[in-house]
Tab-separated table of C-alpha atoms in Angstrom:
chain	number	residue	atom	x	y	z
D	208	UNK	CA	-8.797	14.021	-5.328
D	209	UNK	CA	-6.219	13.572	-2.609
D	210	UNK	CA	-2.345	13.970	-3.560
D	211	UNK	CA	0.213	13.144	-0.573
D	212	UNK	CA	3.510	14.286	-1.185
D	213	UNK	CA	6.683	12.313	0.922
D	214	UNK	CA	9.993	13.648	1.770
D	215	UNK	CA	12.389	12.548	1.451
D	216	UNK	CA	12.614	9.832	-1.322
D	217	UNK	CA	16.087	8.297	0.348
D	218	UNK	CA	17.375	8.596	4.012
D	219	UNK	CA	20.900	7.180	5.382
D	220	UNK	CA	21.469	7.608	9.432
D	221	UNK	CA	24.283	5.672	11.167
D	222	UNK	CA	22.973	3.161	13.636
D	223	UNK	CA	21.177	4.909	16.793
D	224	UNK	CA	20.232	8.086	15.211
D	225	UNK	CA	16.683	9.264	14.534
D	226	UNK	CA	14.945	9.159	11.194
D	227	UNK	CA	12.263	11.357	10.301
D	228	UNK	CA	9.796	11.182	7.063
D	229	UNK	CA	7.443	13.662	6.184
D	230	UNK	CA	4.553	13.902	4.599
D	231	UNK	CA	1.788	16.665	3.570
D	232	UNK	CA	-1.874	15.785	2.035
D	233	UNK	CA	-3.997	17.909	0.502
D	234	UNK	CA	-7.931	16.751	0.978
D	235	UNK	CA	-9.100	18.690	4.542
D	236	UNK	CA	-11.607	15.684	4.437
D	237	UNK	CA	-9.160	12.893	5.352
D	238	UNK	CA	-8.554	11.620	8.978
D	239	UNK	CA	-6.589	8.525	8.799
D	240	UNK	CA	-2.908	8.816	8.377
D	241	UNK	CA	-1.374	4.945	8.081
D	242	UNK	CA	2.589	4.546	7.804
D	243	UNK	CA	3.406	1.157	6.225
D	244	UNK	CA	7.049	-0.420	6.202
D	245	UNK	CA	7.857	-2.352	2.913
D	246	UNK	CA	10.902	-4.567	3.263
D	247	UNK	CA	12.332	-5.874	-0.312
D	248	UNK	CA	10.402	-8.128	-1.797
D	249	UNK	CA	7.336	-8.179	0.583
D	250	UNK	CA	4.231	-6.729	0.715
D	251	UNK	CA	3.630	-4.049	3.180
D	252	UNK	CA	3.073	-4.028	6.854
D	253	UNK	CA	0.889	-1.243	9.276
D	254	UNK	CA	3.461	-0.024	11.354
D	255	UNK	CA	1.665	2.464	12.735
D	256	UNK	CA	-1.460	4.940	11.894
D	257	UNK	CA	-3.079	8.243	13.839
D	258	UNK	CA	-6.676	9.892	13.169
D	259	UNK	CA	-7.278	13.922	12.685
D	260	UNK	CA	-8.509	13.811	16.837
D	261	UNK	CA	-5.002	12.868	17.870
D	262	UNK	CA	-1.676	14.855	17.442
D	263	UNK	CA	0.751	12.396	18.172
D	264	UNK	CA	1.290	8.744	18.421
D	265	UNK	CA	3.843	6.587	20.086
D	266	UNK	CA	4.616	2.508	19.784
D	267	UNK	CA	8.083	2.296	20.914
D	268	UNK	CA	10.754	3.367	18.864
D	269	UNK	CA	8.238	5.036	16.780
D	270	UNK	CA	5.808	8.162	16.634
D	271	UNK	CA	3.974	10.074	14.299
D	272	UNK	CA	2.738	13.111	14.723
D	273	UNK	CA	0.107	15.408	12.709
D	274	UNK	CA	-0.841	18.924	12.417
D	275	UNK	CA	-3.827	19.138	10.921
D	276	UNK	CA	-3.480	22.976	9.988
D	277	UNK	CA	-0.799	22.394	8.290
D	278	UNK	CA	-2.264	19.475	6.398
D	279	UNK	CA	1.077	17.625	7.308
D	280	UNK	CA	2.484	14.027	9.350
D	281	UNK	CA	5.501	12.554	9.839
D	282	UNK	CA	7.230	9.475	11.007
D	283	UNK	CA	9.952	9.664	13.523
D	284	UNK	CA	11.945	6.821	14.294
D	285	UNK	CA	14.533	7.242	17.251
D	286	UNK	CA	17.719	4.931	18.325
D	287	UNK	CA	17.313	3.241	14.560
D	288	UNK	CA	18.255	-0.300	13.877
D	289	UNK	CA	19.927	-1.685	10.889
D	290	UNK	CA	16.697	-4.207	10.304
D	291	UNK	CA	14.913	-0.533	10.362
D	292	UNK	CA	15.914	-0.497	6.790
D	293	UNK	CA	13.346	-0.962	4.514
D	294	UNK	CA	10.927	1.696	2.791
D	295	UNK	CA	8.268	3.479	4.205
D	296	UNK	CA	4.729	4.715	2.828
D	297	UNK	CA	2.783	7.313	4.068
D	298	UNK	CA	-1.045	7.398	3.425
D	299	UNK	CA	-3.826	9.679	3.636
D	300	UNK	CA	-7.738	8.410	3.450
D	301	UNK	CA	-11.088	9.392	4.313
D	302	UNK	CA	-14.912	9.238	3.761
D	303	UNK	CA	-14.785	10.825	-0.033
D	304	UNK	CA	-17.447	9.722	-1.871
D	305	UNK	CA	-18.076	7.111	0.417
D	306	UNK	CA	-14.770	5.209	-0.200
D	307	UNK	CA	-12.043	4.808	2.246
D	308	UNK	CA	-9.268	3.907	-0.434
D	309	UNK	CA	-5.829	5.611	1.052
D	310	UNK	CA	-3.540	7.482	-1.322
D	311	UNK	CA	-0.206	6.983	-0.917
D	312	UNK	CA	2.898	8.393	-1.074
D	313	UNK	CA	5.929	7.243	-3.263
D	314	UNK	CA	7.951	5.931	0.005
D	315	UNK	CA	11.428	6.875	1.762
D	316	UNK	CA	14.293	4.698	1.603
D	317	UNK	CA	15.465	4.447	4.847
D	318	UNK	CA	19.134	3.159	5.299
D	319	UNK	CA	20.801	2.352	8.483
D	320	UNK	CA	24.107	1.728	8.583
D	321	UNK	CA	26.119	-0.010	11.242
Z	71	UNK	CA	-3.262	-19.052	10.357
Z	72	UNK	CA	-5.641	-16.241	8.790
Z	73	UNK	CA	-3.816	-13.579	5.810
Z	74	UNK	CA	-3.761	-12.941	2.552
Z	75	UNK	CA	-1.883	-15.089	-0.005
Z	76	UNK	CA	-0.294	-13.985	-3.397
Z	77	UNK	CA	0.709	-16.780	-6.256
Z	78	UNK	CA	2.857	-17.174	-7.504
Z	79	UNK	CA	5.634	-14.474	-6.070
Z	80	UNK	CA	7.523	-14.189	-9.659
Z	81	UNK	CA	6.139	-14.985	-13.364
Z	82	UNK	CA	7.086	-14.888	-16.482
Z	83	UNK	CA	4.648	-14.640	-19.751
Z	84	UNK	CA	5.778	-13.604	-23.431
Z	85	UNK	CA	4.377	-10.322	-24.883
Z	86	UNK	CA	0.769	-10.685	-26.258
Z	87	UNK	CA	-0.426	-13.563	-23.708
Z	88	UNK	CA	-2.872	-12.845	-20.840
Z	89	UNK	CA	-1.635	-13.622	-17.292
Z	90	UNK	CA	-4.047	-14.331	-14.307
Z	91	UNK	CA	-2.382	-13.153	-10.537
Z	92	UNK	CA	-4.397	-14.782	-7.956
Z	93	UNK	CA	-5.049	-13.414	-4.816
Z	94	UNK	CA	-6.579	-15.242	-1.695
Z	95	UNK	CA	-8.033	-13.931	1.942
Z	96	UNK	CA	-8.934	-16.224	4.759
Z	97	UNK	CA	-9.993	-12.645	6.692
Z	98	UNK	CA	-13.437	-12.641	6.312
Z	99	UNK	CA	-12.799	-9.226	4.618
Z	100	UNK	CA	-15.586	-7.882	2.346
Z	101	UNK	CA	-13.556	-5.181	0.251
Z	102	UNK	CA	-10.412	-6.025	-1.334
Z	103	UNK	CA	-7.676	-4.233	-3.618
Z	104	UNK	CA	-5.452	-4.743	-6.371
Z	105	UNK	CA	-2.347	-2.010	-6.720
Z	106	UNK	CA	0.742	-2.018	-8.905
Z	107	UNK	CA	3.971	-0.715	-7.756
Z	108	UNK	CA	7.127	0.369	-10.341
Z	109	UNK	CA	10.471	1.623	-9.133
Z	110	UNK	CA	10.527	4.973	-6.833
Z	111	UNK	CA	6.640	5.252	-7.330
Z	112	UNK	CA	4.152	4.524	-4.445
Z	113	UNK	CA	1.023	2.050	-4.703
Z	114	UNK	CA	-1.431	2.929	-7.703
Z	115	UNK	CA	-4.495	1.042	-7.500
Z	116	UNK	CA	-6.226	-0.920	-10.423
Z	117	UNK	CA	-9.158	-2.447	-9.239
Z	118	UNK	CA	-11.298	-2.619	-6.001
Z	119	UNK	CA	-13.925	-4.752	-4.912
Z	120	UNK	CA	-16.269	-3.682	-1.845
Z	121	UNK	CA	-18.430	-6.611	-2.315
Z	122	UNK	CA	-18.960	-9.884	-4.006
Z	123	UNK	CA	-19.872	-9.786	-7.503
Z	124	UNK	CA	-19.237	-6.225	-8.057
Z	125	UNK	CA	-16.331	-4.392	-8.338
Z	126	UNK	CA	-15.062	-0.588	-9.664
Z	127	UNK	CA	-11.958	0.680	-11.580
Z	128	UNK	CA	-9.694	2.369	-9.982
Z	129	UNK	CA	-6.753	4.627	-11.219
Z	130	UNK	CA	-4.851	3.088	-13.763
Z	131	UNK	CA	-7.600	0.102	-15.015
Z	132	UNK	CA	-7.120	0.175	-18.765
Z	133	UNK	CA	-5.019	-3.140	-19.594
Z	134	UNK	CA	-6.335	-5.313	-16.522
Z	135	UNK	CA	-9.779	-7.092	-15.648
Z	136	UNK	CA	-10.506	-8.665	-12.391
Z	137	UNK	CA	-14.092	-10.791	-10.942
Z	138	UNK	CA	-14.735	-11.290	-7.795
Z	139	UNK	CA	-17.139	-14.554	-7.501
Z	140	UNK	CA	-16.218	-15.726	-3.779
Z	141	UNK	CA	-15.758	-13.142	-0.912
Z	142	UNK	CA	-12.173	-15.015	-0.396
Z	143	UNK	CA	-10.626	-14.627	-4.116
Z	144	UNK	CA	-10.088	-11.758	-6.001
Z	145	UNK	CA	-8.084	-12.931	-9.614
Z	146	UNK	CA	-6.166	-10.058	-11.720
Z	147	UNK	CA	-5.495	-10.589	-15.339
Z	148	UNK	CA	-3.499	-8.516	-16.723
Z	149	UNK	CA	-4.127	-8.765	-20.713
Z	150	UNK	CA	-2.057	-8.130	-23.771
Z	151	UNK	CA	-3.393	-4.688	-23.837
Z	152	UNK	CA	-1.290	-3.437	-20.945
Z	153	UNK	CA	1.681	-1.614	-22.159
Z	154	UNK	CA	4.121	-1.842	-19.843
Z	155	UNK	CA	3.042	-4.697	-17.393
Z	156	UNK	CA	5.938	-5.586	-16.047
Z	157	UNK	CA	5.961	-4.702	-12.225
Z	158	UNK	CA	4.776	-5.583	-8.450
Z	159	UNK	CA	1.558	-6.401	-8.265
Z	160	UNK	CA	0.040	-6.222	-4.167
Z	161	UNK	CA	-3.000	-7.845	-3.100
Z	162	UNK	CA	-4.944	-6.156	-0.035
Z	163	UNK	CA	-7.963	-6.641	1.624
Z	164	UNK	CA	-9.843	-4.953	4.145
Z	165	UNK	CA	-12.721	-5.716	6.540
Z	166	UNK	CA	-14.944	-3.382	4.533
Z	167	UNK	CA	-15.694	-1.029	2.896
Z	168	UNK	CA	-16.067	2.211	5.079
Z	169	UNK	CA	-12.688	0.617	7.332
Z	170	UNK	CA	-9.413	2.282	6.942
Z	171	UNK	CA	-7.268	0.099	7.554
Z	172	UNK	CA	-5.854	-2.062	4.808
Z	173	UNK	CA	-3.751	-5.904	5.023
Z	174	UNK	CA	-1.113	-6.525	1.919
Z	175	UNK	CA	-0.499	-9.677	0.804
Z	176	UNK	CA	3.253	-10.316	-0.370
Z	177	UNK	CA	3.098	-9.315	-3.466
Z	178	UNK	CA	3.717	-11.090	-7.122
Z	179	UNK	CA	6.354	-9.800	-9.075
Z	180	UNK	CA	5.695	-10.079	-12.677
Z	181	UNK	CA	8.054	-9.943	-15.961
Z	182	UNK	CA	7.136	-9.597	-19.500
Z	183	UNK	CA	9.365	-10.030	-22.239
């Protein structure tokens, strides 16, 4: 099955720096590539999500970006925010075995401080 | 105002008892998802349901049964069999089966002592 591995598991920027999570999957055979932000307590929300026929992805203050080669994605956030804080999930699905059901990875931490 | 709803958002049960998590859609989504989330671990999933009156185990089943008897409900009971079932349970849903994108409901946190 699919593993997705995240890096890293905590992140601390000062207030207007860039963040940047990374992620790398291992099943050739997925094409969707969601990012979800988790604040405390809550569920979590699509922030923002690519397919395997794009390379990069902007909304904002956010982008992702994938190489498919590589097998990897990541999520760059740029002039950060302290409400930016929260976690963040990376995912990784596709058609196997006829089920779209993501896997996810175990999240990044992301702390900005004012 | 259309989402997914979780009840209660904390609960408490002994050891030993059964617990039902509801979990509620006003979507119109065929498929949805039950995952579990612990400390510094991402979303494992326990059940899924593509379709009304049928459902599949997912990763980490053994300990939890679910039915799913009206497209807009899909209960989680965690039973007395689950060893360690204290943690965040989420709630998702998506338009179908073969769609990628998944909706999270806010999640239930429950404690057992």
């Amino acid at each position: 099955g699919e593993n997705v591995e995240q890096h890293p598991s905590t992140l601390s920027v000062q207030e207007g720096d860039s963040a940047v999570i990374k992620c790398t999957y291992s099943d050739s055979a997925s094409n969707y590539f969601p990012w979800y932000k988790q604040e405390l307590g809550k569920g979590p929300q699509l922030i923002i999500d690519i397919r395997s026929n794009v390379g990069e992805k902007k909304d904002q203050r956010i982008a992702v970006t994938l190489n498919k080669t590589a097998k990897h994605f990541s999520l760059h956030i740029t002039e950060t925010q302290p409400e930016d804080s929260a976690v963040y999930f990376c995912a990784a699905s596709g058609p196997s075995g006829g089920s779209y059901i993501p896997t996810f990875g175990r999240g990044t931490s992301l702390i900005v401080h004012p | 105002d259309g989402g997914i709803t979780q009840s209660p958002k904390y609960l408490f049960r002994k050891e030993g008892q059964n617990v039902t998590l509801s979990c509620e859609q006003n979507l119109n989504h065929d498929a949805m998802y039950w995952y579990r989330q612990d400390p510094g671990q991402g979303l494992r999933l326990i059940y899924y349901s593509q379709i009304v009156n049928d459902f599949q185990k997912g990763d980490i089943a053994e300990g939890y049964s679910v039915s799913r008897e009206k497209k807009e409900s899909f209960p989680l009971t965690v039973t007395s069999a689950q060893k360690n079932p204290t943690a965040f349970y989420l709630c998702a849903s998506s338009i179908g089966p073969h769609s990628y994108e998944q909706y999270f409901g806010p999640g239930t946190r429950l404690t057992v002592t």
